Coordinates of C-alpha atoms and ligand atoms in Angstrom, one line a residue:
M1 CA 46.2 -30.8 9.3
A2 CA 43.2 -30.9 7.0
P3 CA 43.5 -28.6 4.0
P4 CA 41.2 -25.5 3.9
P5 CA 37.9 -26.3 2.2
R6 CA 38.1 -25.6 -1.5
R7 CA 36.3 -22.5 -2.7
T8 CA 33.5 -23.2 -5.2
R9 CA 33.7 -21.5 -8.6
E10 CA 30.8 -19.1 -7.5
E11 CA 32.8 -18.1 -4.4
E12 CA 36.0 -17.5 -6.4
H13 CA 34.0 -15.1 -8.7
A14 CA 31.8 -13.6 -6.0
P15 CA 32.4 -9.9 -5.4
P16 CA 34.1 -9.1 -2.1
P17 CA 31.5 -8.7 0.8
E18 CA 30.3 -5.1 1.1
P19 CA 31.7 -3.2 4.0
T20 CA 29.5 -2.0 6.8
A21 CA 28.8 1.8 6.4
W22 CA 26.9 2.1 9.7
V23 CA 25.0 0.2 12.4
L24 CA 21.5 0.8 13.7
A25 CA 21.1 -0.6 17.2
G26 CA 18.0 -1.1 19.4
R27 CA 14.9 -3.2 19.9
A28 CA 13.9 -4.2 16.4
F29 CA 11.1 -6.4 14.9
V30 CA 13.1 -9.4 13.7
Q31 CA 11.8 -12.9 12.9
G32 CA 8.4 -12.2 14.3
R33 CA 9.2 -10.4 17.6
L34 CA 11.0 -7.4 19.2
Q35 CA 14.6 -8.3 20.0
S36 CA 17.7 -6.2 21.0
V37 CA 19.9 -6.3 17.9
E38 CA 22.4 -4.4 15.8
I39 CA 21.7 -4.0 12.1
A40 CA 24.8 -3.6 9.8
I41 CA 23.9 -1.5 6.8
S42 CA 25.9 -1.0 3.6
E43 CA 26.7 2.3 1.8
E44 CA 24.2 1.2 -1.0
G45 CA 21.5 0.8 1.6
T46 CA 21.2 -2.9 2.0
I47 CA 20.9 -4.8 5.4
L48 CA 24.2 -6.8 5.5
S49 CA 23.5 -8.7 8.7
V50 CA 21.5 -8.6 11.9
G51 CA 23.0 -9.9 15.2
K52 CA 23.8 -9.2 18.8
V53 CA 26.9 -7.1 18.1
R54 CA 27.9 -5.6 14.7
P55 CA 31.2 -3.7 14.3
G56 CA 31.0 -0.7 12.1
P57 CA 32.4 2.8 11.7
R58 CA 29.2 4.6 12.9
R59 CA 26.6 3.4 15.3
H60 CA 23.1 4.9 16.0
D61 CA 21.2 3.6 19.1
V62 CA 17.5 4.3 19.1
G63 CA 17.2 4.1 22.9
E64 CA 13.6 3.5 24.1
A65 CA 12.1 3.5 20.6
V66 CA 11.7 0.5 18.4
I67 CA 12.9 -0.3 14.9
L68 CA 10.4 -1.6 12.3
P69 CA 10.6 -2.3 8.6
S70 CA 9.1 0.5 6.4
A71 CA 5.7 -0.1 5.0
T72 CA 4.6 -0.6 1.4
D73 CA 1.3 1.0 0.3
L74 CA 0.4 -0.9 -2.9
H75 CA -2.7 1.3 -3.6
V76 CA -2.4 5.1 -4.1
H77 CA -3.8 7.7 -6.6
F78 CA -1.4 10.7 -7.0
R79 CA -3.5 12.4 -9.7
E80 CA -0.6 13.1 -12.0
P81 CA -0.9 13.8 -14.9
G82 CA -4.2 15.5 -15.5
G83 CA -5.5 15.9 -11.9
P84 CA -7.2 19.0 -10.7
S85 CA -4.5 21.5 -9.7
G86 CA -3.4 21.6 -6.1
V87 CA -5.0 18.3 -5.1
E88 CA -2.0 16.0 -5.3
S89 CA 1.2 15.3 -7.2
I90 CA 3.9 12.7 -7.2
E91 CA 6.0 15.1 -5.2
S92 CA 3.4 15.7 -2.5
G93 CA 2.1 12.1 -2.5
T94 CA 5.5 10.6 -1.9
L95 CA 6.3 13.2 0.7
Q96 CA 3.3 12.1 2.7
A97 CA 4.4 8.5 2.2
A98 CA 7.9 9.2 3.6
L99 CA 6.4 11.0 6.7
G100 CA 3.9 8.1 7.2
G101 CA 6.6 5.4 7.1
V102 CA 5.9 4.2 3.6
A103 CA 9.0 3.5 1.4
L104 CA 7.2 2.2 -1.7
V105 CA 3.9 3.2 -3.2
G106 CA 1.9 1.4 -6.0
E107 CA 0.5 4.2 -8.1
M108 CA -2.8 3.6 -9.9
P109 CA -3.5 4.2 -13.6
N110 CA -6.8 6.1 -13.5
T111 CA -5.0 9.4 -14.2
T112 CA -5.8 11.7 -17.2
P113 CA -5.0 10.2 -19.7
P114 CA -5.3 6.8 -18.1
V115 CA -2.1 4.6 -18.3
T116 CA -3.3 2.3 -21.1
D117 CA -0.2 2.3 -23.3
S118 CA 3.6 2.6 -23.1
E119 CA 3.6 6.3 -23.9
A120 CA 1.4 7.2 -20.9
L121 CA 3.5 4.9 -18.7
A122 CA 6.8 6.5 -19.9
D123 CA 5.3 9.9 -19.3
K124 CA 4.5 9.0 -15.7
A125 CA 8.0 7.4 -15.2
V126 CA 9.6 10.7 -16.2
R127 CA 7.5 12.5 -13.7
V128 CA 8.7 10.2 -10.9
H129 CA 12.4 10.8 -11.8
R130 CA 14.1 13.4 -9.5
R131 CA 10.8 14.3 -7.8
A132 CA 9.8 11.3 -5.7
A133 CA 10.7 11.1 -2.0
V134 CA 10.2 7.3 -2.0
D135 CA 10.1 4.5 -4.6
V136 CA 7.1 4.2 -7.0
L137 CA 5.7 1.2 -8.8
L138 CA 3.4 2.1 -11.6
Y139 CA 0.2 0.2 -12.4
A140 CA -1.1 0.1 -16.0
S141 CA -4.7 -0.3 -17.1
P142 CA -5.2 -3.4 -19.3
T143 CA -8.0 -2.0 -21.4
N144 CA -6.2 -1.8 -24.7
P145 CA -5.5 -5.4 -26.0
R146 CA -2.8 -4.2 -28.5
A147 CA -0.8 -2.5 -25.7
L148 CA -0.8 -5.4 -23.2
R149 CA 2.5 -7.0 -24.2
S150 CA 4.5 -3.8 -24.2
L151 CA 2.9 -2.7 -20.9
A152 CA 3.8 -6.0 -19.3
R153 CA 7.5 -5.4 -20.1
R154 CA 7.5 -1.9 -18.6
A155 CA 4.8 -1.5 -15.9
G156 CA 5.0 -2.8 -12.3
A157 CA 1.5 -4.3 -12.2
F158 CA -1.9 -4.1 -13.7
K159 CA -5.1 -2.6 -12.2
L160 CA -8.4 -3.8 -13.5
Y161 CA -11.7 -2.1 -12.6
L162 CA -14.9 -4.1 -12.8
S163 CA -17.1 -1.1 -12.2
P164 CA -17.0 2.6 -13.2
T165 CA -15.2 4.8 -10.8
T166 CA -13.2 8.1 -10.8
G167 CA -11.5 8.3 -14.3
I168 CA -12.8 4.9 -15.4
A169 CA -16.1 4.9 -17.3
E170 CA -16.0 1.5 -19.1
P171 CA -15.3 -1.7 -17.2
P172 CA -14.8 -4.9 -19.4
A173 CA -18.0 -6.5 -20.7
P174 CA -18.8 -9.7 -18.7
A175 CA -18.0 -11.9 -21.7
D176 CA -14.6 -10.3 -22.1
L177 CA -13.5 -10.9 -18.5
A178 CA -12.3 -14.5 -18.7
P179 CA -10.3 -14.0 -21.9
L180 CA -8.7 -10.9 -20.5
L181 CA -7.8 -12.6 -17.2
G182 CA -6.4 -15.5 -19.2
R183 CA -4.2 -13.1 -21.2
L184 CA -3.0 -11.3 -18.0
G185 CA -2.2 -14.7 -16.5
E186 CA 0.2 -15.4 -19.4
L187 CA 1.9 -12.0 -19.0
G188 CA 3.1 -12.6 -15.5
L189 CA 2.7 -9.2 -13.8
P190 CA 0.7 -8.9 -10.6
V191 CA -3.0 -7.8 -11.2
S192 CA -5.0 -5.9 -8.6
V193 CA -8.8 -5.8 -9.2
H194 CA -11.4 -3.3 -8.0
A195 CA -14.1 -5.9 -7.4
E196 CA -17.6 -4.3 -7.5
D197 CA -20.2 -5.7 -10.0
P198 CA -22.2 -2.8 -11.4
T199 CA -25.2 -5.0 -12.3
E200 CA -25.8 -5.2 -8.5
F201 CA -25.9 -1.4 -8.1
E202 CA -29.1 0.3 -7.0
T203 CA -29.1 3.6 -8.9
E204 CA -32.7 4.6 -8.4
V205 CA -32.5 6.5 -5.1
P206 CA -30.2 9.6 -5.0
A207 CA -27.7 9.3 -2.2
K208 CA -27.8 11.8 0.6
D209 CA -25.3 10.2 3.0
T210 CA -23.0 7.2 3.4
V211 CA -25.8 4.9 4.4
D212 CA -27.5 5.5 1.1
W213 CA -24.2 5.2 -0.7
D214 CA -23.7 1.7 0.9
A215 CA -27.3 0.7 -0.1
G216 CA -26.6 1.9 -3.7
R217 CA -23.3 -0.1 -4.1
P218 CA -24.3 -2.9 -1.7
P219 CA -22.4 -5.9 -0.3
A220 CA -23.9 -8.0 -3.1
A221 CA -21.9 -6.0 -5.7
E222 CA -18.6 -7.1 -3.9
Q223 CA -19.7 -10.7 -3.4
T224 CA -20.8 -11.1 -7.1
A225 CA -17.6 -9.5 -8.4
I226 CA -15.5 -11.8 -6.3
E227 CA -17.4 -14.9 -7.5
R228 CA -16.9 -13.8 -11.1
L229 CA -13.2 -13.3 -10.5
L230 CA -12.8 -16.7 -8.8
R231 CA -14.6 -18.4 -11.7
D232 CA -12.8 -16.6 -14.5
A233 CA -9.2 -16.2 -13.2
P234 CA -6.7 -18.8 -14.3
P235 CA -4.5 -20.3 -11.6
S236 CA -1.4 -18.7 -13.2
L237 CA -2.8 -15.2 -12.5
R238 CA -1.1 -13.3 -9.7
L239 CA -4.4 -11.9 -8.4
H240 CA -5.0 -9.4 -5.7
V241 CA -8.4 -8.0 -4.7
A242 CA -8.4 -4.3 -3.7
H243 CA -10.3 -2.8 -0.7
V244 CA -12.3 -5.7 0.6
T245 CA -15.1 -4.5 2.8
L246 CA -16.9 -7.7 4.1
G247 CA -16.0 -10.4 6.6
S248 CA -17.5 -12.9 4.2
S249 CA -15.1 -11.7 1.4
V250 CA -12.2 -12.3 3.7
A251 CA -13.3 -15.9 4.3
R252 CA -14.0 -16.5 0.6
L253 CA -10.7 -15.2 -0.6
R254 CA -8.7 -17.0 2.1
R255 CA -10.3 -20.3 1.1
A256 CA -9.3 -19.5 -2.6
G257 CA -5.7 -18.6 -1.5
I258 CA -5.9 -15.2 -3.2
S259 CA -4.1 -12.0 -2.0
F260 CA -6.3 -9.1 -0.9
E261 CA -6.3 -5.8 1.0
A262 CA -8.4 -3.9 3.5
T263 CA -8.1 -0.1 4.0
P264 CA -7.9 1.8 7.3
H265 CA -11.2 3.5 6.3
H266 CA -13.1 0.3 5.9
L267 CA -11.5 -1.1 9.1
L268 CA -12.0 2.0 11.3
L269 CA -15.0 4.0 9.9
A270 CA -18.7 3.0 9.4
D271 CA -21.4 4.6 7.3
R272 CA -23.8 7.0 9.0
R273 CA -26.7 9.4 8.5
D274 CA -24.9 12.7 7.9
S275 CA -24.2 14.5 4.7
D276 CA -20.4 14.6 5.2
A277 CA -19.1 13.6 1.8
R278 CA -15.6 13.2 3.0
R279 CA -16.6 9.6 3.9
K280 CA -17.9 8.9 0.4
V281 CA -15.7 6.3 -1.1
N282 CA -15.8 3.3 -3.5
P283 CA -16.5 0.7 -2.4
P284 CA -18.7 2.4 0.3
L285 CA -18.1 2.3 4.1
R286 CA -20.4 -0.4 5.5
A287 CA -22.6 -0.6 8.6
E288 CA -20.9 -0.7 12.0
S289 CA -21.7 -4.4 12.4
E290 CA -20.0 -5.2 9.1
R291 CA -17.0 -3.0 9.9
K292 CA -16.5 -4.8 13.1
L293 CA -16.4 -8.2 11.3
L294 CA -13.7 -6.9 9.0
W295 CA -11.7 -5.4 11.9
E296 CA -11.9 -8.7 13.9
A297 CA -10.7 -10.7 10.8
F298 CA -7.8 -8.2 10.5
V299 CA -6.8 -8.5 14.1
R300 CA -6.8 -12.3 13.8
G301 CA -4.3 -11.9 10.9
E302 CA -6.7 -13.0 8.2
V303 CA -6.3 -10.0 6.0
P304 CA -3.0 -10.3 4.1
V305 CA -2.5 -6.7 3.1
L306 CA -3.2 -3.3 4.5
A307 CA -3.4 -0.5 1.9
S308 CA -4.7 3.0 1.9
D309 CA -6.4 3.6 -1.4
H310 CA -5.2 7.1 -1.0
A311 CA -7.5 9.0 -3.3
P312 CA -7.7 12.7 -2.4
H313 CA -10.2 15.2 -3.7
S314 CA -10.3 19.0 -3.0
A315 CA -12.2 20.2 0.0
D316 CA -14.4 22.2 -2.4
A317 CA -15.3 19.1 -4.4
K318 CA -16.2 17.3 -1.1
A319 CA -18.4 20.2 0.0
L320 CA -20.7 19.6 -3.0
P321 CA -24.1 18.1 -2.3
F322 CA -23.5 14.4 -1.3
A323 CA -24.8 12.9 -4.6
L324 CA -22.4 15.1 -6.6
A325 CA -19.3 14.9 -4.5
P326 CA -16.5 12.6 -5.8
S327 CA -15.6 9.4 -4.0
G328 CA -12.2 8.9 -2.3
M329 CA -10.2 10.1 0.6
P330 CA -6.5 10.7 1.4
G331 CA -4.7 8.1 3.5
V332 CA -1.1 7.3 2.6
E333 CA 0.3 9.4 5.4
T334 CA -2.0 8.0 8.1
L335 CA -2.0 4.3 7.0
L336 CA 0.7 3.1 9.4
P337 CA 0.3 5.8 12.2
L338 CA -3.4 5.0 12.7
M339 CA -2.6 1.3 13.1
L340 CA 0.5 1.9 15.3
A341 CA -1.9 3.7 17.7
R342 CA -4.1 0.6 17.7
V343 CA -1.0 -1.5 18.5
R344 CA -0.2 0.8 21.4
A345 CA -3.8 0.6 22.7
G346 CA -3.4 -3.2 22.8
Q347 CA -6.1 -3.8 20.1
L348 CA -3.8 -5.0 17.3
P349 CA -0.8 -7.3 17.6
L350 CA 2.4 -5.8 16.1
P351 CA 3.3 -9.0 14.1
I352 CA 0.0 -8.8 12.3
L353 CA 0.5 -5.1 11.5
T354 CA 4.1 -5.6 10.2
A355 CA 3.0 -8.7 8.1
S356 CA 0.1 -6.8 6.4
A357 CA 1.7 -3.3 6.1
C358 CA 5.3 -4.2 5.4
D359 CA 6.2 -7.7 4.5
R360 CA 3.3 -9.1 2.3
P361 CA 2.7 -6.0 0.1
A362 CA 6.4 -5.8 -0.7
R363 CA 6.5 -9.5 -1.6
W364 CA 3.4 -9.2 -3.7
L365 CA 5.1 -6.5 -5.7
G366 CA 8.3 -8.5 -5.9
Q367 CA 10.4 -6.1 -3.7
P368 CA 13.2 -7.2 -1.3
H369 CA 12.1 -5.2 1.7
G370 CA 9.5 -5.2 4.5
R371 CA 11.6 -7.5 6.7
I372 CA 14.6 -6.7 8.9
A373 CA 16.9 -9.5 7.5
A374 CA 20.2 -9.8 5.7
G375 CA 19.9 -9.0 2.0
H376 CA 16.8 -6.8 2.3
R377 CA 16.8 -3.1 1.5
A378 CA 17.5 -0.9 4.6
H379 CA 14.0 0.7 4.5
L380 CA 13.6 1.1 8.3
L381 CA 11.6 3.1 10.8
V382 CA 12.2 4.3 14.3
V383 CA 9.0 4.5 16.2
D384 CA 8.5 5.9 19.7
F385 CA 5.2 4.5 21.0
R386 CA 5.1 7.3 23.6
Q387 CA 4.8 10.0 20.9
R388 CA 1.1 10.1 20.2
T389 CA -0.7 12.7 18.1
R390 CA -4.2 13.7 17.3
L391 CA -4.7 13.7 13.6
E392 CA -5.7 17.1 12.1
G393 CA -6.1 17.6 8.4
R394 CA -4.5 21.0 8.5
H395 CA -1.3 19.6 10.2
L396 CA -1.0 16.6 7.7
H397 CA 0.7 17.1 4.4
A398 CA -2.0 16.3 1.9
P399 CA -2.5 19.4 -0.2
C400 CA -6.3 18.8 0.0
G401 CA -6.0 19.7 3.7
W402 CA -8.5 17.3 5.2
T403 CA -8.7 13.8 6.6
A404 CA -11.7 11.6 7.4
F405 CA -9.8 10.5 10.5
E406 CA -9.9 14.0 12.1
G407 CA -9.3 13.7 15.9
R408 CA -8.2 10.0 15.8
E409 CA -4.9 9.0 17.4
G410 CA -1.8 8.4 15.3
I411 CA 1.8 7.4 16.0
F412 CA 4.1 8.7 13.3
P413 CA 7.7 7.4 12.8
R414 CA 10.3 9.5 14.5
E415 CA 12.8 8.5 11.9
H416 CA 12.6 6.9 8.5
Y417 CA 15.6 5.4 6.7
F418 CA 15.3 4.8 2.9
Y419 CA 18.1 2.8 1.4
G420 CA 19.9 3.4 4.7
R421 CA 19.7 7.2 4.4
R422 CA 17.7 9.2 6.8
I423 CA 14.7 10.9 5.1
V424 CA 12.7 11.7 8.3
A425 CA 14.2 13.0 11.5
D426 CA 12.1 14.0 14.5
G427 CA 9.1 13.6 12.4
E428 CA 10.3 16.2 9.8
F429 CA 11.2 15.4 6.2
V430 CA 15.0 15.7 5.7
G431 CA 15.3 13.6 2.5
G432 CA 15.6 14.5 -1.2
A433 CA 14.1 13.2 -4.4
R434 CA 15.8 9.8 -4.4
G435 CA 12.8 7.7 -5.2
A436 CA 12.8 5.8 -8.4
V437 CA 10.4 3.7 -10.5
V438 CA 10.7 0.0 -9.5
R439 CA 9.4 -3.2 -11.1
P440 CA 8.9 -6.7 -9.6
E441 CA 12.3 -8.3 -9.0
F442 CA 11.0 -11.7 -8.2
A443 CA 7.7 -13.6 -8.6
P444 CA 5.2 -12.7 -5.9
T445 CA 4.5 -15.6 -3.7
S446 CA 0.8 -15.0 -2.9
R447 CA -0.5 -17.4 -5.6
Ligands
LIG501 O1 -13.3 6.1 -3.8 C1 -12.6 5.8 -4.8 N1 -11.8 6.8 -5.3 N2 -12.5 4.6 -5.3 C2 -11.9 4.3 -6.4 O2 -11.9 3.2 -6.9 C3 -11.1 5.4 -7.1 C4 -10.8 6.5 -6.2 C5 -10.4 7.7 -7.0 O3 -9.5 7.6 -7.8 O4 -10.9 8.8 -6.6
LIG502 ZN1 -8.2 3.1 -5.7

């Protein structure tokens, strides 16, 4: 009889395989399609294996519902520290994420003070501890050259603004952009860029509605900023362009092989002649014909990442005359539900939604989740496509109490598992404050 194969040194020293703590069974999105499977999950919250039958001490069958990976929203503003009181916090923002099926958020640095040094970053990390419902990756702002190296060791990613916006008055001077991008390329962290070139802004006419706002920060501002970025970014930079609004930008960035995102508001809402400032946002909503081009590119799978740019402001601030109202709208809770409703309506293929909302954003941030596969974190959703709701600001969980998607259809996850523990049951939050600050664990693969 042949001797048993010799164990390699690694196998001899490998820890014993983790035991299955429980099994989730049902139709799940695995390897690009819905299949009936059983998912073995460890006590620590990792997917151990996926197969036809998995033995385990406890089994939960989701019946008619489907199992999807949780989403990652790599672009949110939770206004802490220094935000106006009652508008948002890390607690309230991560609660909305949990309820909307998002297991990880990327939180932006334009808070007060902005996250431009390690002290501000450490302060934010302390605020996440024991208060966040889901994991948080913290962006830093690369405006202070002396702080870059220490930020690169501690932050999760950088966010660079090429135009003034809420909390950011001074973008880098044009001559400084190439050296800064070169430096960021050496530091290795992912870099997301707000790509609007302010030299293209038309500031003469006061804006009375979103059509004027669109004319004031026109498509040319996005196109020019993207061209500058493509010219000045070194190949080593792990670049991502935030909230792209134009079909032509999709084509340009795809040709260049660069990661980018589109938001539900640019995909689903167009500018119009009314004074409702809840639709005021940077970059602006575009004309219906342009919105349609972006949506069609998204449906074809040409937009790598879906992200909310969750940026709430109080209802009072948004009731100011249009020109004075701040830009931004909430969206982390409705990111996935809005798009699940489009899947149900037959307008968006499920594989395109899971790739853009779950898989690619997690990979860009170097996180092992967003796929239902062995070795990935057990961040999982149970979605019943029959449970449709009409969105109403007062029933959502954003403290600002309003949504620009009022009356639209949404499908919210019935259950949400975070590291294998249930944090949403029957659409209600039943979790705790188990979210932590995370940093990239592997090099993002987008570029
Ligand atoms: O509309 C926006 N609001 N765009 C941004 O870039 C920032 C954001 C905010 O923080 O309010
Ligand atoms: Zn933003």
